Short mmCIF file of C-alpha atoms in Angstrom, two decimals:
data_model
loop_
_atom_site.label_atom_id
_atom_site.label_comp_id
_atom_site.label_asym_id
_atom_site.label_seq_id
_atom_site.Cartn_x
_atom_site.Cartn_y
_atom_site.Cartn_z
CA MET A 1 42.76 139.21 183.79
CA ASP A 2 46.15 138.86 185.49
CA LYS A 3 48.48 139.09 182.49
CA ILE A 4 51.55 138.24 184.56
CA SER A 5 49.99 135.02 185.84
CA LEU A 6 48.82 134.15 182.32
CA LEU A 7 52.30 134.76 180.94
CA GLN A 8 53.81 132.55 183.61
CA LYS A 9 51.31 129.79 182.80
CA ARG A 10 52.01 129.99 179.07
CA ARG A 11 55.76 130.05 179.63
CA GLN A 12 55.51 126.95 181.80
CA GLN A 13 53.54 125.17 179.06
CA VAL A 14 56.30 125.97 176.59
CA LYS A 15 59.00 124.78 179.00
CA ASP A 16 57.13 121.57 179.77
CA ALA A 17 56.80 120.79 176.06
CA GLY A 18 60.55 121.19 175.57
CA LYS A 19 61.89 120.12 178.95
CA ALA A 20 64.17 117.36 177.67
CA ILE A 21 65.59 119.25 174.70
CA ARG A 22 66.27 122.33 176.83
CA LYS A 23 68.22 120.10 179.18
CA ASP A 24 70.29 118.92 176.20
CA ILE A 25 70.94 122.52 175.19
CA GLN A 26 72.17 123.33 178.69
CA GLU A 27 74.60 120.39 178.41
CA ILE A 28 76.54 122.08 175.62
CA ILE A 29 76.42 125.79 176.52
CA ASP A 30 77.71 128.11 179.23
CA ALA A 31 75.36 128.21 182.21
CA ASP A 32 72.49 130.71 181.94
CA SER A 33 73.66 131.99 178.54
CA PHE A 34 70.72 130.81 176.41
CA VAL A 35 68.43 133.47 174.93
CA GLU A 36 65.54 131.86 173.08
CA PHE A 37 64.05 132.99 169.76
CA SER A 38 60.30 132.76 168.99
CA SER A 39 59.61 130.74 172.13
CA PHE A 40 55.83 131.15 171.96
CA SER A 41 55.44 130.15 168.31
CA PHE A 42 53.14 127.20 167.65
CA SER A 43 50.80 125.84 165.01
CA ARG A 44 48.13 123.17 164.99
CA ASN A 45 48.56 119.90 163.14
CA ASP A 46 45.12 118.83 161.96
CA PHE A 47 46.22 115.29 161.14
CA TYR A 48 47.32 114.59 164.71
CA GLY A 49 44.86 116.99 166.32
CA GLU A 50 47.63 118.49 168.44
CA ASP A 51 49.40 121.83 168.82
CA ALA A 52 53.04 121.94 167.79
CA GLN A 53 54.41 123.82 170.78
CA GLY A 54 57.35 125.96 169.68
CA GLU A 55 56.91 124.44 166.21
CA GLY A 56 58.75 121.40 167.56
CA VAL A 57 62.09 123.17 167.52
CA VAL A 58 63.91 125.31 170.08
CA THR A 59 66.14 128.05 168.66
CA GLY A 60 68.20 130.73 170.33
CA PHE A 61 71.53 132.33 171.07
CA ALA A 62 74.12 131.15 173.62
CA THR A 63 77.84 131.04 174.38
CA ILE A 64 80.27 128.13 174.73
CA ASP A 65 83.50 129.04 176.51
CA GLY A 66 82.45 132.65 175.94
CA ALA A 67 82.16 132.32 172.15
CA PRO A 68 78.77 133.08 170.50
CA PHE A 69 76.66 130.38 168.84
CA CYS A 70 73.18 130.17 167.39
CA ILE A 71 71.42 126.97 168.48
CA VAL A 72 68.85 124.94 166.53
CA ALA A 73 67.44 122.02 168.54
CA GLN A 74 64.65 119.79 167.22
CA ASN A 75 62.28 118.69 169.97
CA PRO A 76 61.40 114.98 169.56
CA ALA A 77 58.73 115.34 172.27
CA VAL A 78 56.55 117.33 169.83
CA LEU A 79 55.05 115.09 167.16
CA SER A 80 58.19 112.88 167.16
CA GLY A 81 60.31 115.81 166.02
CA GLY A 82 58.26 115.90 162.82
CA VAL A 83 59.35 118.54 160.32
CA SER A 84 56.79 121.06 159.05
CA LYS A 85 56.91 124.21 156.95
CA ALA A 86 56.58 126.33 160.10
CA ASN A 87 59.32 124.27 161.77
CA CYS A 88 61.66 124.98 158.84
CA ALA A 89 60.73 128.68 158.81
CA LYS A 90 61.71 128.99 162.48
CA ILE A 91 65.07 127.35 161.80
CA VAL A 92 65.70 129.59 158.79
CA LYS A 93 64.97 132.63 160.96
CA CYS A 94 67.68 131.45 163.37
CA LEU A 95 70.14 130.89 160.52
CA GLU A 96 69.49 134.40 159.24
CA GLN A 97 70.28 135.72 162.70
CA ALA A 98 73.53 133.72 162.71
CA GLU A 99 74.45 135.25 159.36
CA ARG A 100 73.75 138.79 160.60
CA CYS A 101 75.91 138.46 163.71
CA SER A 102 78.55 136.07 162.23
CA ALA A 103 77.81 133.45 164.89
CA SER A 104 78.56 129.77 164.39
CA VAL A 105 75.56 127.43 164.22
CA ILE A 106 74.98 124.23 166.20
CA TYR A 107 72.18 121.88 165.15
CA LEU A 108 70.84 119.32 167.64
CA LEU A 109 68.79 117.09 165.37
CA SER A 110 66.27 114.41 166.28
CA SER A 111 63.43 113.78 163.84
CA GLN A 112 61.48 110.85 162.42
CA GLY A 113 60.79 112.79 159.21
CA VAL A 114 58.07 115.13 157.93
CA ARG A 115 54.69 115.64 159.54
CA ILE A 116 52.00 113.78 157.66
CA GLY A 117 49.30 115.97 156.20
CA GLU A 118 51.38 118.95 155.03
CA GLY A 119 51.96 117.74 151.49
CA THR A 120 54.16 119.92 149.33
CA ASP A 121 54.10 122.73 151.92
CA VAL A 122 56.69 120.91 154.02
CA LEU A 123 58.78 120.22 150.91
CA GLU A 124 58.92 123.95 150.23
CA GLY A 125 59.91 124.50 153.85
CA LEU A 126 62.70 121.94 153.60
CA ALA A 127 63.92 123.50 150.37
CA SER A 128 64.22 126.91 152.07
CA LEU A 129 66.05 125.36 155.05
CA LEU A 130 68.55 123.36 153.01
CA LEU A 131 69.24 126.28 150.69
CA LYS A 132 69.84 128.68 153.59
CA SER A 133 72.23 126.23 155.24
CA ALA A 134 74.10 125.85 151.95
CA GLN A 135 74.30 129.64 151.61
CA LEU A 136 75.95 129.85 155.04
CA LYS A 137 78.64 127.33 154.08
CA GLY A 138 82.01 129.02 154.26
CA SER A 139 80.47 132.09 155.89
CA VAL A 140 79.93 130.80 159.43
CA PRO A 141 80.92 127.35 160.75
CA GLN A 142 78.05 124.87 161.05
CA TYR A 143 78.20 121.98 163.54
CA LEU A 144 75.62 119.18 163.44
CA ILE A 145 75.01 116.87 166.39
CA VAL A 146 72.88 113.81 165.61
CA ASN A 147 71.02 113.86 168.90
CA GLY A 148 69.04 110.66 168.41
CA GLU A 149 67.45 109.38 165.19
CA VAL A 150 67.32 111.61 162.11
CA TYR A 151 65.48 110.34 159.03
CA GLY A 152 64.37 111.97 155.80
CA GLN A 153 65.44 115.16 154.08
CA THR A 154 66.74 116.77 157.27
CA ALA A 155 69.61 114.28 157.03
CA VAL A 156 70.84 116.23 154.00
CA LEU A 157 72.09 118.87 156.45
CA ALA A 158 74.87 116.40 157.33
CA GLY A 159 76.13 116.76 153.77
CA ILE A 160 76.20 120.56 154.10
CA CYS A 161 77.54 121.19 157.60
CA ASP A 162 81.27 121.54 158.21
CA PHE A 163 81.39 119.03 161.08
CA ASN A 164 79.06 116.17 162.07
CA PHE A 165 79.04 114.67 165.58
CA PHE A 166 77.60 111.24 166.33
CA ILE A 167 76.94 110.18 169.90
CA ASP A 168 78.12 106.61 170.34
CA LYS A 169 75.26 104.06 170.65
CA LYS A 170 72.64 106.81 170.28
CA SER A 171 72.94 108.59 166.94
CA VAL A 172 71.37 107.22 163.76
CA LEU A 173 71.12 109.20 160.52
CA ALA A 174 69.61 108.00 157.24
CA ALA A 175 67.91 109.43 154.16
CA SER A 176 65.07 106.92 154.70
CA SER A 177 63.96 104.82 157.62
CA PRO A 178 66.54 102.09 158.34
CA LEU A 179 63.64 99.58 158.31
CA VAL A 180 62.79 100.60 154.75
CA ILE A 181 66.43 100.50 153.66
CA SER A 182 66.91 97.04 155.17
CA ALA A 183 63.71 95.72 153.60
CA LYS A 184 64.62 97.09 150.16
CA ASN A 185 67.92 95.22 150.37
CA GLY A 186 66.41 91.99 151.68
CA VAL A 187 68.30 92.06 154.96
CA ASN A 188 67.41 92.60 158.59
CA LEU A 189 69.91 95.08 159.98
CA ALA A 190 69.93 96.96 163.24
CA LYS A 191 69.43 100.69 162.68
CA GLU A 192 72.99 101.37 163.89
CA LYS A 193 74.31 99.15 161.08
CA VAL A 194 72.49 101.37 158.56
CA GLY A 195 72.97 104.87 159.89
CA GLY A 196 75.23 104.72 162.95
CA SER A 197 78.52 106.57 163.27
CA ARG A 198 80.67 103.67 162.11
CA ALA A 199 78.43 102.85 159.16
CA LEU A 200 78.44 106.45 157.96
CA GLY A 201 82.14 106.83 158.67
CA PHE A 202 82.64 104.99 155.39
CA ALA A 203 80.43 107.60 153.68
CA ASN A 204 82.61 110.50 154.87
CA LEU A 205 79.76 111.84 157.03
CA THR A 206 81.17 111.15 160.49
CA SER A 207 83.55 113.90 161.53
CA PHE A 208 83.60 112.73 165.15
CA THR A 209 82.13 109.97 167.31
CA VAL A 210 81.72 111.23 170.87
CA ALA A 211 80.58 109.70 174.14
CA ASP A 212 78.07 112.45 174.99
CA LEU A 213 77.00 116.03 174.41
CA LYS A 214 79.66 117.36 176.78
CA GLU A 215 82.43 115.87 174.67
CA ALA A 216 80.84 117.26 171.50
CA ALA A 217 80.69 120.73 173.05
CA GLY A 218 84.35 120.56 174.02
CA LYS A 219 85.43 119.68 170.49
CA ILE A 220 83.16 122.36 169.00
CA ALA A 221 84.71 125.00 171.26
CA ALA A 222 88.25 123.88 170.33
CA ILE A 223 87.51 123.84 166.59
CA ASP A 224 85.71 127.17 166.66
CA GLU A 225 88.68 128.81 168.37
CA ILE A 226 91.02 127.51 165.65
CA LEU A 227 88.71 128.76 162.89
CA SER A 228 88.15 132.18 164.44
CA VAL A 229 91.51 133.02 166.07
CA GLN A 230 94.31 132.78 163.51
CA ILE A 231 97.28 133.52 165.77
CA GLN A 232 97.91 133.01 169.47
CA ASP A 233 101.01 133.62 171.57
CA CYS A 234 103.29 130.61 171.73
CA GLU A 235 106.52 130.15 173.67
CA ASP A 236 107.54 126.87 172.00
CA LEU A 237 109.07 128.25 168.79
CA ASN A 238 112.51 126.65 168.56
CA SER A 239 112.25 123.13 169.92
CA SER A 240 113.21 120.13 167.83
CA ILE A 241 111.28 116.85 167.58
CA PRO A 242 113.84 114.00 167.83
CA GLU A 243 111.09 111.39 167.33
CA LEU A 244 110.74 112.48 163.70
CA ASP A 245 114.26 111.26 162.95
CA LYS A 246 113.03 107.70 163.48
CA ALA A 247 111.79 105.45 160.68
CA GLU A 248 108.25 105.40 162.09
CA ARG A 249 107.14 109.02 162.28
CA ASP A 250 104.15 110.54 164.03
CA ILE A 251 103.68 113.76 162.09
CA SER A 252 101.05 114.99 164.55
CA LEU A 253 103.99 115.87 166.84
CA VAL A 254 104.59 119.02 164.78
CA PHE A 255 101.46 120.59 166.29
CA ASP A 256 101.57 122.61 169.48
CA GLU A 257 100.79 120.29 172.37
CA GLY A 258 97.09 119.59 172.80
CA THR A 259 95.93 121.47 169.70
CA ALA A 260 95.73 118.74 167.03
CA ILE A 261 92.15 117.72 166.18
CA GLU A 262 91.71 114.92 163.63
CA ILE A 263 88.57 115.05 161.49
CA GLY A 264 86.88 112.02 159.90
CA ARG A 265 89.41 109.38 160.89
CA ASP A 266 87.16 106.46 159.78
CA TYR A 267 87.00 107.53 156.13
CA SER A 268 90.12 106.80 154.06
CA PRO A 269 92.34 106.73 157.17
CA GLU A 270 95.48 106.79 155.02
CA TYR A 271 94.70 110.52 154.61
CA ARG A 272 94.59 112.13 158.05
CA CYS A 273 93.08 115.60 158.28
CA TYR A 274 94.09 117.80 161.21
CA LEU A 275 93.11 121.22 162.46
CA GLY A 276 95.60 122.59 164.97
CA ARG A 277 98.28 125.15 165.70
CA ILE A 278 101.96 125.29 164.81
CA GLY A 279 103.82 127.98 166.73
CA GLY A 280 100.44 129.41 167.76
CA ILE A 281 99.28 129.74 164.14
CA ALA A 282 96.06 127.97 163.14
CA VAL A 283 96.54 125.56 160.21
CA ALA A 284 94.83 122.77 158.29
CA ALA A 285 97.18 119.85 157.63
CA LEU A 286 96.74 116.82 155.38
CA VAL A 287 98.98 113.94 156.51
CA GLN A 288 99.48 110.94 154.22
CA SER A 289 100.40 108.15 156.59
CA SER A 290 100.64 104.82 154.81
CA LYS A 291 103.94 102.93 154.90
CA GLY A 292 105.48 102.77 151.45
CA GLY A 293 103.36 105.59 150.04
CA VAL A 294 99.64 106.17 149.57
CA GLU A 295 98.08 105.31 146.24
CA ILE A 296 95.46 107.81 145.06
CA ASN A 297 91.86 106.65 144.67
CA ALA A 298 88.49 108.39 144.29
CA LYS A 299 87.73 108.31 148.01
CA ASN A 300 90.95 109.67 149.43
CA ILE A 301 91.32 112.40 146.83
CA ARG A 302 87.73 113.47 147.60
CA LYS A 303 88.61 113.61 151.27
CA ALA A 304 91.57 115.83 150.40
CA ARG A 305 89.35 118.06 148.25
CA ASP A 306 86.77 118.52 151.01
CA PHE A 307 89.50 119.32 153.53
CA ALA A 308 91.22 121.82 151.23
CA GLU A 309 87.83 123.46 150.73
CA LEU A 310 87.40 123.77 154.51
CA ALA A 311 90.85 125.38 154.77
CA GLY A 312 89.91 127.83 152.04
CA PHE A 313 86.57 128.76 153.59
CA TYR A 314 88.21 129.82 156.84
CA GLU A 315 91.48 131.10 155.32
CA LEU A 316 93.68 128.61 157.13
CA PRO A 317 97.16 127.84 155.78
CA TYR A 318 96.98 124.47 154.02
CA ILE A 319 99.92 122.11 154.70
CA THR A 320 100.44 118.77 152.99
CA PHE A 321 102.73 116.18 154.58
CA VAL A 322 103.39 114.10 151.50
CA ASN A 323 103.88 110.35 151.19
CA SER A 324 102.08 109.77 147.93
CA LEU A 325 102.30 107.62 144.82
CA GLY A 326 100.22 107.91 141.68
CA ILE A 327 96.71 106.62 141.01
CA ARG A 328 96.15 103.03 142.08
CA ALA A 329 96.54 100.81 139.01
CA ASP A 330 93.51 98.54 139.15
CA LEU A 331 90.23 98.21 137.25
CA GLU A 332 88.03 99.34 140.14
CA THR A 333 89.95 102.59 140.53
CA ASN A 334 90.21 103.17 136.79
CA ASN A 335 86.42 102.86 136.43
CA SER A 336 85.69 105.08 139.43
CA LEU A 337 85.38 108.86 139.76
CA VAL A 338 89.12 109.16 140.51
CA LEU A 339 89.98 111.36 137.51
CA LYS A 340 86.92 113.56 138.09
CA GLU A 341 87.77 113.94 141.78
CA THR A 342 91.41 114.68 140.93
CA GLY A 343 90.27 117.46 138.61
CA GLU A 344 88.00 118.83 141.33
CA TYR A 345 90.90 118.83 143.80
CA ILE A 346 93.04 120.82 141.38
CA SER A 347 90.22 123.33 140.87
CA MET A 348 89.86 123.64 144.64
CA LEU A 349 93.59 124.34 145.05
CA ASP A 350 93.44 126.96 142.34
CA GLY A 351 90.78 128.82 144.31
CA LEU A 352 92.66 128.86 147.61
CA THR A 353 93.87 132.26 148.73
CA SER A 354 95.48 131.13 151.98
CA PRO A 355 99.15 130.03 152.09
CA ARG A 356 100.06 126.55 150.88
CA ILE A 357 103.05 124.63 152.20
CA SER A 358 104.28 121.18 151.18
CA VAL A 359 106.48 118.89 153.27
CA VAL A 360 107.65 115.73 151.50
CA THR A 361 108.15 113.35 154.41
CA ASP A 362 108.71 110.13 152.47
CA LYS A 363 107.63 109.73 148.84
CA ALA A 364 106.29 112.15 146.25
CA ILE A 365 106.06 110.05 143.11
CA GLY A 366 104.39 110.98 139.82
CA LEU A 367 100.91 112.40 140.33
CA GLY A 368 101.51 112.32 144.09
CA TYR A 369 104.17 114.99 143.60
CA THR A 370 102.10 116.95 141.10
CA LEU A 371 99.05 117.25 143.37
CA PHE A 372 100.63 117.67 146.77
CA ALA A 373 104.06 119.25 146.30
CA ALA A 374 104.57 120.84 142.88
CA LYS A 375 105.48 124.53 142.81
CA SER A 376 103.46 124.90 139.62
CA MET A 377 100.39 123.68 141.53
CA GLY A 378 100.62 126.82 143.65
CA TYR A 379 102.50 125.68 146.75
CA ASP A 380 104.18 128.75 148.21
CA TYR A 381 106.93 126.89 150.05
CA SER A 382 108.18 123.32 149.68
CA ILE A 383 110.32 121.33 152.11
CA ALA A 384 111.63 117.77 151.83
CA PHE A 385 113.06 115.53 154.51
CA ALA A 386 116.64 114.49 153.83
CA ASP A 387 115.62 110.86 153.26
CA ALA A 388 112.57 111.66 151.09
CA LYS A 389 112.16 110.31 147.57
CA ILE A 390 110.89 112.54 144.74
CA ALA A 391 110.69 111.04 141.26
CA LEU A 392 108.67 110.38 138.16
CA PHE A 393 108.38 106.68 139.01
CA ASP A 394 108.57 104.59 142.14
CA SER A 395 111.88 102.77 142.56
CA VAL A 396 110.86 99.34 141.26
CA GLN A 397 108.89 100.68 138.31
CA GLY A 398 111.62 103.19 137.45
CA ALA A 399 114.32 100.51 137.62
CA GLU A 400 112.34 98.27 135.29
CA ILE A 401 112.22 101.08 132.73
CA GLU A 402 115.71 102.54 133.07
CA PHE A 403 117.75 99.39 133.66
CA ARG A 404 115.83 96.98 131.43
CA GLY A 405 118.10 94.23 130.18
CA GLU A 406 120.87 94.77 132.70
CA LYS A 407 122.23 91.59 134.23
CA GLY A 408 124.15 90.77 137.35
CA ALA A 409 121.89 92.59 139.83
CA THR A 410 118.71 91.69 141.64
CA GLU A 411 115.46 93.63 141.32
CA GLN A 412 115.97 95.07 144.81
CA GLN A 413 119.52 96.21 143.94
CA LEU A 414 118.33 97.91 140.75
CA ALA A 415 115.50 99.60 142.63
CA ALA A 416 117.94 100.89 145.24
CA ARG A 417 120.24 102.14 142.49
CA TYR A 418 117.35 103.94 140.76
CA ALA A 419 116.33 105.55 144.06
CA ASP A 420 119.89 106.75 144.73
CA GLU A 421 120.37 108.15 141.24
CA ASN A 422 116.93 109.59 140.52
CA SER A 423 114.88 110.04 143.71
CA ASP A 424 117.19 112.13 145.88
CA PRO A 425 115.34 115.40 146.71
CA ILE A 426 118.53 117.28 145.82
CA ASN A 427 117.68 116.62 142.16
CA CYS A 428 114.37 118.42 142.62
CA ALA A 429 116.02 121.21 144.60
CA HIS A 430 118.46 121.82 141.73
CA GLY A 431 115.51 122.93 139.62
CA GLY A 432 114.24 125.28 142.30
CA TYR A 433 111.20 123.13 143.01
CA ILE A 434 112.14 122.35 146.62
CA ASP A 435 113.00 125.37 148.77
CA ASP A 436 114.89 123.47 151.43
CA ILE A 437 115.91 119.98 152.48
CA VAL A 438 115.75 119.56 156.24
CA GLU A 439 116.40 117.18 159.05
CA PRO A 440 113.02 115.79 160.12
CA ALA A 441 113.59 116.77 163.76
CA LEU A 442 113.84 120.45 162.77
CA VAL A 443 110.76 120.65 160.54
CA LYS A 444 108.58 122.49 163.06
CA GLN A 445 111.07 125.35 163.23
CA TYR A 446 111.04 125.68 159.44
CA LEU A 447 107.24 125.57 159.37
CA ILE A 448 106.88 128.28 162.02
CA ALA A 449 109.31 130.56 160.19
CA THR A 450 107.53 129.93 156.88
CA LEU A 451 104.08 130.54 158.33
CA GLN A 452 105.21 133.78 159.96
CA MET A 453 106.63 134.94 156.62
CA LEU A 454 103.59 133.98 154.53
CA LEU A 455 101.02 135.46 156.93
CA ARG A 456 102.60 138.91 157.10
#
């Protein structure tokens, strides 16, 4: 028997079974860099009477812009991407390899759910997969691309991975079939309305919506460089940003040009989470960007907690650009998880070992100051803009308390008086709680100097 010819025939069968998914893999990696794991593995599904070529998943090692990644790509051409115990075991083997060589993981998921006929075997397989992914969290970055429709327990990976990418008008992710979810709720919704990128943006599951795999690969490469390379050379160390002296400020201008990457912009957009570089130094920055100050609720404080956790996992300096009030005073917020989430955020901050810097850009009032600027909360360095307001109460509320009963002045005049007398950041600086008060245009220079000091 001609073993070479037989090998070539078998290899062609494997390639034919995964032709489309291998094309997708090539879309995101450097040309000719893919080295496949367990390419000849297969099992037989008695229910369907078919072989599961490659176990319905292609795994391997590749590079993107020269950086190493382990790839997990479900093959929807094999039993509709159905998940089996053997399928999960092959993925776990790839994750173990990623752990050994400290390589980031990219999942290309497309699955209609579990393969019928496996019973609890597949549940055990899924348990081992989900647990292994959770064990990798904070050890190596995990990027999930919803490469079609993903239903069932595999969707839980989106709750574990660091970054989730949805391809516009293609990706759908749901814990159950969208048809079942619609029927249970007595409505007839398109699947995109149930599990599309915009629908799940409100569930804090959509890190990015991209046009195609190429765009996803570009963002993954940029993020991975920030997470893995702490410091790069930078020539722009002393420039000012005159635009920040204006009333309407775009804080993203403090980042080195072209490095700011916003994560999860659809969820609680009043909290904007950026990965980027300042003076060549990789940072994670939380920007509170609502005019008049952001009120704290369960959703936005959870977003802050998750982002602080990400910064801690990859030892990035955590910077807060503060424009925050206290907890929103309404019944819905009071009866939500806001206090629980606030406690979790504090616990997360306490566990951070990377530097923490606070910049009060507008308001730091009450709990907003406590959580995002207070020295006693562990912030290593605190800066305030010259026109910032730091106080126990917001101006109107404070005026109502302090100047109650005074006559001859309007509410607005009393609020302005309270702000002048009580909210000037100089008052906070007198107590040693603010390290410096700066002109907004010069903040990048202060941040670079502070980062260089704290990272030594």
